[in-house]
């Protein structure tokens, strides 16, 4: 049925083109005949018949703009007739014809047009009494037009893409006991066809959008890379927006496929927005919260590439359910209040940490039954010691060096002593308490030497408003690998009180013990 409608419209277009070609051929033939006769009288007659404002072509009048428009039979048709013709098109043809001109774009995106198409293809035909149908049919047109512009088109393409919110939410209920996160996050993102885009806005308000060029999935996060495009200078950027994009697999010759965008984060650039996070001979790495790393060419401020690390915690919701102006909110799942346990909020934590780069996995570890005693609270932070430096049985080897490979369209390189870190902290009922994914830098340590290992010591430090992490590593030359010998996680006392529903005054006496 849809194919027949498309063939009908194609035949109509070909007929109109043949008519216009015939008119042009007649005009050219007339022009040649007139130019072959060198009669001044005929040329003078032809010139005298020119209206004011028209231009001559070889002594004969050319068609004016009004006459040229008169030859466009489609524009002369009333909108009702065009809508009637468009109603016979399928979704792909209707979407593509919206790129012809403004008139077709307005008509092809009408709610009434897409509502009829949606009702014909996906609406469930439920039985209703005839008397009720007569009443509701008159109200249906009002209800359709009350929807925002493009509502039924977006709804149609969601159904066409197989978007089923209940289905993927059900798939995300299966939890990986090792990471404490949904085990099907990567599969759901791939099945929905989710991609990510970056939109840069300069200080003059001009926007540039870039599509991802490389994706790397770890067991708790995804690393996105943008390595191609005509990048601006970093000091000329005012805002950076990260969107999750879903495209409909539609057989359409246009470059823009139908779909929708979900705002994940928006970063305002300023003087103190970025921090230096390592460099090599070609590029310098700049870190921008949250989890955004930008490489700039040495000797100038022009962007070379962009990397973004996204944690799996509610990543599907953030990539699909956010609007174009507002990102998806992350609501914490609070545990049930327990007024019997005097150590409530100090124990039962678990943590999962992963180190990786854009091409390979470096190290991962899971630590359970983390706790903090009352007398260990210092400076308003609860310290959870996952790896103690004195307990050598807890020390963990790394499967590779700490580095961050990068590449562009023409060049590639590696930044030493940098990588991506993904941390997941769960409370005593295994609800996510702190989830972060960000680039980190390893720095040589001059203090706190380890007497159990013969090699240089390094430390990694990361801090944000929700907590901080301190790690210590040692390099063993004989084994040619790093060992993680210390890992401490610090959680703000005020945030713990909000999460567990405790009164901040209950913790003051504990903090005073420091």
Coordinates of C-alpha atoms in Angstrom, one line a residue:
X1 CA 0.0 0.0 0.0
X2 CA 2.8 2.4 1.0
X3 CA 4.7 1.5 -2.1
X4 CA 1.8 2.2 -4.4
X5 CA 1.3 5.6 -2.8
X6 CA 5.0 6.4 -3.3
X7 CA 4.8 5.4 -6.9
X8 CA 1.8 7.5 -7.5
X9 CA 3.5 10.6 -6.1
X10 CA 6.6 9.8 -8.1
X11 CA 4.6 9.5 -11.3
X12 CA 2.9 12.9 -10.5
X13 CA 6.3 14.5 -10.1
X14 CA 7.7 13.0 -13.3
X15 CA 4.7 14.2 -15.2
X16 CA 5.1 17.8 -13.9
X17 CA 8.8 17.7 -14.8
X18 CA 8.0 16.5 -18.4
X19 CA 5.5 19.4 -18.8
X20 CA 8.1 21.9 -17.6
X21 CA 10.7 20.4 -19.9
X22 CA 8.3 20.7 -22.9
X23 CA 7.7 24.4 -22.1
X24 CA 11.4 25.0 -21.9
X25 CA 12.0 23.2 -25.2
X26 CA 9.3 25.2 -26.9
X27 CA 10.9 28.4 -25.6
X28 CA 14.4 27.4 -26.9
X29 CA 13.0 26.5 -30.3
X30 CA 11.2 29.9 -30.5
X31 CA 14.4 31.7 -29.5
X32 CA 16.4 30.0 -32.2
X33 CA 13.8 30.8 -34.8
X34 CA 13.8 34.5 -33.8
X35 CA 17.6 34.7 -33.7
X36 CA 17.9 33.2 -37.2
X37 CA 15.8 36.0 -38.8
X38 CA 17.9 39.2 -38.9
X39 CA 14.9 41.4 -39.4
X40 CA 15.1 44.6 -37.6
X41 CA 11.3 44.9 -37.7
X42 CA 10.9 41.6 -35.9
X43 CA 13.6 42.4 -33.4
X44 CA 12.0 45.8 -32.9
X45 CA 8.6 44.2 -32.4
X46 CA 9.9 41.7 -30.0
X47 CA 11.7 44.5 -28.0
X48 CA 8.7 46.7 -27.9
X49 CA 6.6 44.0 -26.4
X50 CA 8.9 43.7 -23.3
X51 CA 7.2 44.8 -20.1
X52 CA 9.0 47.2 -17.7
X53 CA 11.5 45.5 -15.5
X54 CA 12.0 42.4 -17.7
X55 CA 15.4 41.4 -19.2
X56 CA 16.1 40.6 -22.9
X57 CA 17.8 37.4 -24.0
X58 CA 19.1 37.7 -27.6
X59 CA 16.5 40.3 -28.5
X60 CA 13.6 38.4 -27.1
X61 CA 11.9 38.7 -23.8
X62 CA 12.8 36.2 -21.0
X63 CA 10.2 34.7 -18.7
X64 CA 9.5 36.9 -15.7
X65 CA 9.6 35.6 -12.1
X66 CA 5.8 35.6 -12.0
X67 CA 5.5 33.5 -15.2
X68 CA 8.1 31.1 -13.9
X69 CA 6.2 30.6 -10.6
X70 CA 3.1 30.1 -12.7
X71 CA 4.7 27.1 -14.3
X72 CA 5.2 25.5 -10.8
X73 CA 1.9 23.7 -10.7
X74 CA 2.4 22.2 -7.2
X75 CA 2.8 25.6 -5.5
X76 CA -0.5 26.7 -7.3
X77 CA -2.4 23.8 -5.7
X78 CA -4.4 24.6 -2.5
X79 CA -3.0 23.3 0.8
X80 CA -6.0 20.9 1.2
X81 CA -5.2 19.2 -2.2
X82 CA -1.5 18.9 -1.2
X83 CA -2.4 17.4 2.2
X84 CA -4.7 14.9 0.4
X85 CA -1.8 13.9 -1.9
X86 CA 0.7 13.6 1.0
X87 CA -1.8 11.4 3.0
X88 CA -1.0 8.6 0.5
X89 CA 2.7 8.6 1.3
X90 CA 4.5 6.3 3.6
X91 CA 6.6 7.5 6.6
X92 CA 9.9 7.6 4.8
X93 CA 8.5 9.6 1.8
X94 CA 6.6 12.0 4.1
X95 CA 9.8 12.6 6.2
X96 CA 12.0 13.2 3.1
X97 CA 9.5 15.6 1.4
X98 CA 9.7 17.9 4.4
X99 CA 13.2 19.0 3.2
X100 CA 11.9 20.3 -0.2
X101 CA 10.9 23.8 0.9
X102 CA 9.2 25.6 3.7
X103 CA 5.7 25.0 2.5
X104 CA 6.2 21.2 2.3
X105 CA 8.0 21.2 5.7
X106 CA 5.0 22.9 7.3
X107 CA 2.5 20.5 5.7
X108 CA 4.5 17.3 6.1
X109 CA 5.0 18.0 9.9
X110 CA 1.4 18.7 10.8
X111 CA 0.0 16.8 13.8
X112 CA -3.1 15.7 11.9
X113 CA -1.0 14.1 9.1
X114 CA 1.2 12.1 11.5
X115 CA -1.7 11.2 13.8
X116 CA -3.5 9.5 10.9
X117 CA -0.3 7.7 10.0
X118 CA 0.2 6.6 13.6
X119 CA -3.4 5.5 14.0
X120 CA -3.2 3.5 10.8
X121 CA 0.0 1.7 11.7
X122 CA 0.3 1.4 15.5
X123 CA -2.9 2.4 17.3
X124 CA -4.9 -0.5 18.7
X125 CA -8.4 -0.7 17.3
X126 CA -10.6 -1.2 20.3
X127 CA -14.4 -1.8 20.0
X128 CA -16.5 1.2 21.0
X129 CA -20.2 1.8 20.7
X130 CA -21.3 3.8 17.6
X131 CA -22.9 6.4 19.7
X132 CA -19.7 7.1 21.6
X133 CA -17.7 7.2 18.3
X134 CA -19.9 10.0 16.9
X135 CA -19.2 12.1 20.0
X136 CA -15.5 11.4 20.2
X137 CA -14.8 11.9 16.5
X138 CA -15.7 15.6 16.9
X139 CA -13.3 15.9 19.8
X140 CA -10.4 14.0 18.2
X141 CA -9.4 16.9 15.9
X142 CA -9.2 19.3 18.9
X143 CA -7.2 16.8 20.9
X144 CA -4.7 16.2 18.1
X145 CA -4.1 19.9 17.6
X146 CA -3.6 20.5 21.3
X147 CA -0.5 18.4 21.3
X148 CA 2.9 20.2 20.8
X149 CA 4.1 20.5 17.2
X150 CA 5.8 17.3 16.1
X151 CA 4.4 15.2 18.9
X152 CA 2.7 12.5 16.8
X153 CA 5.7 12.4 14.5
X154 CA 8.1 11.7 17.4
X155 CA 5.6 9.1 18.8
X156 CA 5.4 7.4 15.4
X157 CA 9.2 7.1 15.1
X158 CA 9.5 5.8 18.6
X159 CA 7.2 3.0 17.8
X160 CA 9.0 2.5 14.5
X161 CA 12.3 2.2 16.3
X162 CA 10.9 -0.4 18.6
X163 CA 11.3 1.8 21.6
X164 CA 9.6 0.1 24.5
X165 CA 10.3 1.7 27.9
X166 CA 8.8 -1.1 29.9
X167 CA 10.8 -3.7 28.1
X168 CA 14.3 -2.1 28.6
X169 CA 13.4 -1.1 32.2
X170 CA 12.6 -4.8 32.9
X171 CA 16.0 -5.8 31.3
X172 CA 17.8 -3.4 33.6
X173 CA 16.4 -5.0 36.8
X174 CA 19.0 -7.8 36.6
X175 CA 21.9 -6.7 38.8
X176 CA 25.5 -7.8 38.5
X177 CA 26.6 -8.8 42.0
X178 CA 30.2 -7.9 41.2
X179 CA 29.6 -4.3 40.1
X180 CA 26.3 -3.7 41.8
X181 CA 25.0 -2.2 38.5
X182 CA 22.5 -3.5 35.8
X183 CA 24.3 -6.2 33.9
X184 CA 22.4 -5.5 30.6
X185 CA 23.3 -1.8 30.3
X186 CA 25.6 -2.2 27.2
X187 CA 23.1 -4.6 25.5
X188 CA 20.2 -2.2 26.1
X189 CA 22.1 0.8 24.7
X190 CA 23.1 -1.1 21.6
X191 CA 19.7 -2.5 21.0
X192 CA 18.2 1.0 21.2
X193 CA 20.8 2.3 18.8
X194 CA 21.9 5.0 21.2
X195 CA 24.8 7.3 20.1
X196 CA 26.2 10.4 21.7
X197 CA 26.8 13.9 20.3
X198 CA 28.7 17.0 21.5
X199 CA 27.5 20.5 20.7
X200 CA 30.0 23.3 21.2
X201 CA 28.8 26.9 21.4
X202 CA 31.2 29.7 20.9
X203 CA 31.1 33.2 22.5
X204 CA 29.2 34.5 19.5
X205 CA 26.4 32.0 19.8
X206 CA 27.4 29.8 16.9
X207 CA 26.9 26.0 17.5
X208 CA 28.9 23.1 16.1
X209 CA 27.8 19.5 16.6
X210 CA 30.1 16.5 16.4
X211 CA 29.3 12.8 16.2
X212 CA 31.2 10.2 18.2
X213 CA 34.1 8.4 16.4
X214 CA 35.0 5.7 18.9
X215 CA 33.3 3.9 21.9
X216 CA 34.9 1.7 24.5
X217 CA 32.7 -0.2 27.1
X218 CA 34.1 -1.4 30.4
X219 CA 32.1 -3.3 33.1
X220 CA 30.9 -0.1 34.8
X221 CA 31.3 2.8 32.3
X222 CA 31.6 3.8 28.7
X223 CA 34.3 6.0 27.2
X224 CA 33.4 8.1 24.2
X225 CA 35.9 9.7 21.8
X226 CA 35.5 12.5 19.3
X227 CA 38.6 12.6 17.1
X228 CA 37.4 14.1 13.8
X229 CA 36.0 17.5 12.7
X230 CA 36.9 21.1 12.3
X231 CA 37.5 21.9 16.0
X232 CA 37.4 25.5 17.4
X233 CA 39.9 27.0 19.8
X234 CA 39.1 26.1 23.4
X235 CA 39.3 29.6 24.7
X236 CA 36.5 30.7 22.3
X237 CA 34.0 28.1 23.6
X238 CA 31.3 29.3 26.0
X239 CA 29.3 26.0 26.6
X240 CA 29.6 22.3 25.9
X241 CA 26.5 20.1 25.7
X242 CA 26.5 16.3 25.7
X243 CA 23.4 14.6 24.2
X244 CA 22.3 11.0 23.9
X245 CA 20.8 10.5 20.4
X246 CA 18.4 7.8 19.1
X247 CA 18.0 7.5 15.4
X248 CA 15.3 5.6 13.5
X249 CA 16.6 3.1 11.0
X250 CA 14.8 4.6 8.1
X251 CA 15.5 4.1 4.4
X252 CA 15.8 7.8 3.5
X253 CA 18.3 9.6 1.2
X254 CA 18.5 12.6 3.5
X255 CA 21.6 13.0 5.8
X256 CA 19.4 13.7 8.9
X257 CA 17.6 10.7 10.1
X258 CA 14.6 11.1 12.3
X259 CA 15.1 10.7 16.0
X260 CA 15.4 12.5 19.3
X261 CA 18.1 13.9 21.6
X262 CA 18.4 13.7 25.4
X263 CA 20.5 16.2 27.3
X264 CA 23.0 14.5 29.6
X265 CA 25.1 17.4 30.8
X266 CA 25.9 21.0 30.0
X267 CA 29.2 22.7 31.0
X268 CA 29.8 26.4 31.1
X269 CA 33.4 27.3 30.2
X270 CA 35.3 29.8 32.3
X271 CA 38.8 30.7 33.4
X272 CA 38.9 28.0 36.1
X273 CA 36.9 25.4 34.2
X274 CA 39.7 23.0 33.2
X275 CA 42.7 21.5 34.9
X276 CA 46.0 20.2 33.5
X277 CA 46.0 16.4 33.4
X278 CA 49.2 15.3 31.6
X279 CA 50.7 15.8 28.2
X280 CA 53.0 14.3 25.5
X281 CA 55.1 15.9 22.8
X282 CA 52.1 16.8 20.6
X283 CA 49.0 17.5 22.8
X284 CA 48.1 18.7 26.3
X285 CA 45.2 17.1 28.2
X286 CA 42.7 19.3 30.0
X287 CA 40.1 17.9 32.4
X288 CA 36.6 19.4 32.7
X289 CA 34.0 18.2 35.1
X290 CA 32.1 16.0 34.9
X291 CA 34.4 13.3 33.3
X292 CA 35.3 15.3 30.2
X293 CA 38.9 15.4 28.9
X294 CA 39.9 17.7 26.1
X295 CA 43.2 17.4 24.2
X296 CA 44.6 20.6 22.8
X297 CA 47.6 21.0 20.4
X298 CA 50.9 22.1 21.9
X299 CA 51.7 25.7 21.0
X300 CA 48.1 26.7 20.5
X301 CA 44.7 26.4 22.1
X302 CA 42.9 24.6 19.3
X303 CA 41.1 21.3 20.2
X304 CA 42.6 18.1 18.9
X305 CA 40.1 15.6 20.4
X306 CA 37.5 15.2 23.2
X307 CA 37.0 12.2 25.5
X308 CA 34.0 11.6 27.8
X309 CA 33.6 8.9 30.5
X310 CA 30.0 8.1 31.5
X311 CA 29.2 5.8 34.4
X312 CA 26.6 3.0 33.9
X313 CA 24.4 4.3 36.8
X314 CA 21.1 5.2 35.1
X315 CA 23.0 5.8 31.8
X316 CA 20.2 4.5 29.7
X317 CA 17.7 6.9 31.4
X318 CA 20.1 9.8 31.0
X319 CA 20.7 9.0 27.3
X320 CA 17.0 8.5 26.4
X321 CA 14.6 10.3 28.9
X322 CA 16.3 13.7 29.2
X323 CA 14.8 16.6 27.3
X324 CA 16.6 19.0 25.0
X325 CA 16.7 21.7 27.7
X326 CA 16.8 19.6 30.9
X327 CA 18.9 16.6 31.8
X328 CA 17.5 13.5 33.5
X329 CA 17.6 13.8 37.3
X330 CA 19.5 11.2 39.4
X331 CA 17.4 10.4 42.4
X332 CA 19.2 8.5 45.2
X333 CA 17.5 5.3 46.5
X334 CA 17.6 5.7 50.3
X335 CA 17.7 2.7 52.6
X336 CA 15.0 2.1 55.2
X337 CA 15.6 4.1 58.4
X338 CA 17.1 2.1 61.2
X339 CA 17.0 3.7 64.6
X340 CA 18.2 0.6 66.5
X341 CA 21.6 0.2 64.9
X342 CA 24.0 2.7 66.7
X343 CA 26.5 2.4 63.9
X344 CA 23.9 3.1 61.2
X345 CA 25.6 4.8 58.2
X346 CA 29.1 3.7 59.3
X347 CA 29.3 0.2 58.0
X348 CA 28.0 -2.2 55.3
X349 CA 29.5 -0.3 52.3
X350 CA 30.9 -2.0 49.2
X351 CA 33.0 -0.5 46.4
X352 CA 33.9 -1.4 42.9
X353 CA 36.7 0.4 41.1
X354 CA 38.0 0.0 37.5
X355 CA 41.0 1.5 35.7
X356 CA 41.0 1.5 31.9
X357 CA 41.8 3.6 28.9
X358 CA 40.3 4.0 25.5
X359 CA 41.4 0.5 24.2
X360 CA 42.0 -1.9 27.1
X361 CA 41.3 -2.8 30.7
X362 CA 44.0 -2.1 33.3
X363 CA 42.6 -3.2 36.7
X364 CA 39.3 -3.8 38.5
X365 CA 38.5 -4.7 42.1
X366 CA 35.5 -5.3 44.3
X367 CA 35.7 -4.6 48.1
X368 CA 32.8 -5.5 50.5
X369 CA 32.1 -4.9 54.1
X370 CA 33.8 -1.5 54.3
X371 CA 33.3 0.5 57.5
X372 CA 34.4 3.4 59.5
X373 CA 34.7 3.7 63.3
X374 CA 33.5 6.7 65.1
X375 CA 37.0 7.7 66.2
X376 CA 38.2 7.6 62.5
X377 CA 36.1 10.5 61.3
X378 CA 38.4 13.3 60.4
X379 CA 37.6 16.8 59.0
X380 CA 34.0 16.0 58.3
X381 CA 34.7 12.8 56.2
X382 CA 34.1 9.1 56.8
X383 CA 37.1 7.1 55.6
X384 CA 36.5 3.7 54.0
X385 CA 39.8 1.7 53.7
X386 CA 39.5 -0.8 50.9
X387 CA 43.2 -1.6 50.7
X388 CA 45.6 -1.1 53.6
X389 CA 49.2 -0.5 52.9
X390 CA 50.3 -2.7 55.9
X391 CA 48.2 -5.7 54.8
X392 CA 50.1 -7.1 51.8
X393 CA 47.4 -9.8 51.1
X394 CA 45.2 -6.9 49.9
X395 CA 47.7 -5.5 47.4
X396 CA 46.5 -5.9 43.9
X397 CA 48.6 -6.0 40.7
X398 CA 47.7 -4.0 37.6
X399 CA 47.6 -5.8 34.2
X400 CA 49.2 -2.9 32.3
X401 CA 50.8 0.5 32.5
X402 CA 48.9 3.7 33.3
X403 CA 48.6 5.5 30.0
X404 CA 45.9 7.0 27.8
X405 CA 46.1 6.4 24.0
X406 CA 44.6 9.1 21.7
X407 CA 44.1 9.6 18.0
X408 CA 42.9 12.1 15.5
X409 CA 42.3 11.8 11.7
X410 CA 46.0 12.2 11.0
X411 CA 48.0 11.7 14.2
X412 CA 48.0 9.4 17.3
X413 CA 49.9 9.2 20.5
X414 CA 49.9 8.1 24.2
X415 CA 49.8 10.3 27.3
X416 CA 51.7 8.6 30.1
X417 CA 50.6 8.3 33.7
X418 CA 46.9 9.1 32.8
X419 CA 43.9 6.7 32.5
X420 CA 40.2 6.6 33.2
X421 CA 38.8 5.6 36.7
X422 CA 35.2 4.4 37.4
X423 CA 34.2 4.1 41.0
X424 CA 30.9 2.7 42.4
X425 CA 30.1 2.9 46.1
X426 CA 27.1 1.0 47.4
X427 CA 25.4 1.4 50.8
X428 CA 24.5 -1.4 53.1
X429 CA 21.4 -2.3 51.1
X430 CA 23.4 -2.2 47.8
X431 CA 21.9 1.0 46.5
X432 CA 24.3 3.3 44.6
X433 CA 25.6 5.9 46.9
X434 CA 28.4 7.5 44.9
X435 CA 29.1 6.8 41.2
X436 CA 31.8 8.6 39.3
X437 CA 33.8 8.1 36.1
X438 CA 36.6 10.5 35.3
X439 CA 40.2 10.8 33.9
X440 CA 42.9 10.6 36.6
X441 CA 46.6 11.4 36.7
X442 CA 49.3 9.4 38.5
X443 CA 52.0 11.5 40.2
X444 CA 55.4 10.5 41.6
X445 CA 55.3 10.4 45.4
X446 CA 58.2 11.8 47.5
X447 CA 56.7 10.9 50.9
X448 CA 55.2 7.9 52.6
X449 CA 57.7 5.4 51.2
X450 CA 56.9 1.7 51.2
X451 CA 59.6 -0.5 52.9
X452 CA 58.0 -3.7 51.6
X453 CA 58.7 -2.9 47.9
X454 CA 61.8 -1.8 46.2
X455 CA 60.6 0.7 43.7
X456 CA 59.3 4.2 43.2
X457 CA 55.9 5.1 44.7
X458 CA 53.1 7.0 43.0
X459 CA 49.7 8.3 44.1
X460 CA 46.4 9.1 42.4
X461 CA 44.1 11.7 44.0
X462 CA 40.5 12.5 42.9
X463 CA 38.1 14.8 44.6
X464 CA 34.6 16.3 44.0
X465 CA 31.7 17.5 46.0
X466 CA 30.3 14.0 46.6
X467 CA 33.6 12.5 47.9
X468 CA 37.3 11.9 47.3
X469 CA 39.6 9.0 46.6
X470 CA 43.3 8.4 47.5
X471 CA 45.3 5.7 45.9
X472 CA 49.0 4.7 46.2
X473 CA 50.9 2.5 43.7
X474 CA 54.4 1.1 43.5
X475 CA 56.3 0.2 40.4
X476 CA 58.3 -3.1 40.4
X477 CA 60.9 -3.2 37.8
X478 CA 61.5 -7.0 38.0
X479 CA 57.8 -7.8 37.4
X480 CA 57.4 -4.8 35.1
X481 CA 54.1 -3.9 36.6
X482 CA 52.3 -1.6 39.1
X483 CA 50.9 -2.8 42.4
X484 CA 48.0 -1.0 44.1
X485 CA 49.0 -0.9 47.8
X486 CA 46.5 1.6 49.3
X487 CA 43.0 2.7 48.5
X488 CA 40.9 4.9 50.7
X489 CA 37.4 6.4 49.9
X490 CA 36.2 9.5 51.8
X491 CA 32.5 10.4 52.1
X492 CA 31.3 13.7 53.4
X493 CA 29.5 13.3 56.7
X494 CA 26.7 15.8 55.7
X495 CA 25.9 13.7 52.6
X496 CA 25.9 10.5 54.6
X497 CA 23.4 12.1 57.0
X498 CA 21.1 13.1 54.1
X499 CA 21.3 9.7 52.6
X500 CA 20.5 7.7 55.8
X501 CA 18.1 10.3 57.2
X502 CA 20.2 11.1 60.2
X503 CA 20.5 14.4 62.0
X504 CA 23.8 16.2 61.3
X505 CA 24.0 17.1 65.0
X506 CA 24.4 13.4 65.9
X507 CA 27.7 13.4 64.1
X508 CA 29.2 16.6 65.6
X509 CA 30.3 14.8 68.7
X510 CA 32.0 12.1 66.5
X511 CA 33.8 14.8 64.4
X512 CA 34.9 16.6 67.6
X513 CA 36.9 13.5 68.6
X514 CA 39.4 14.3 65.8

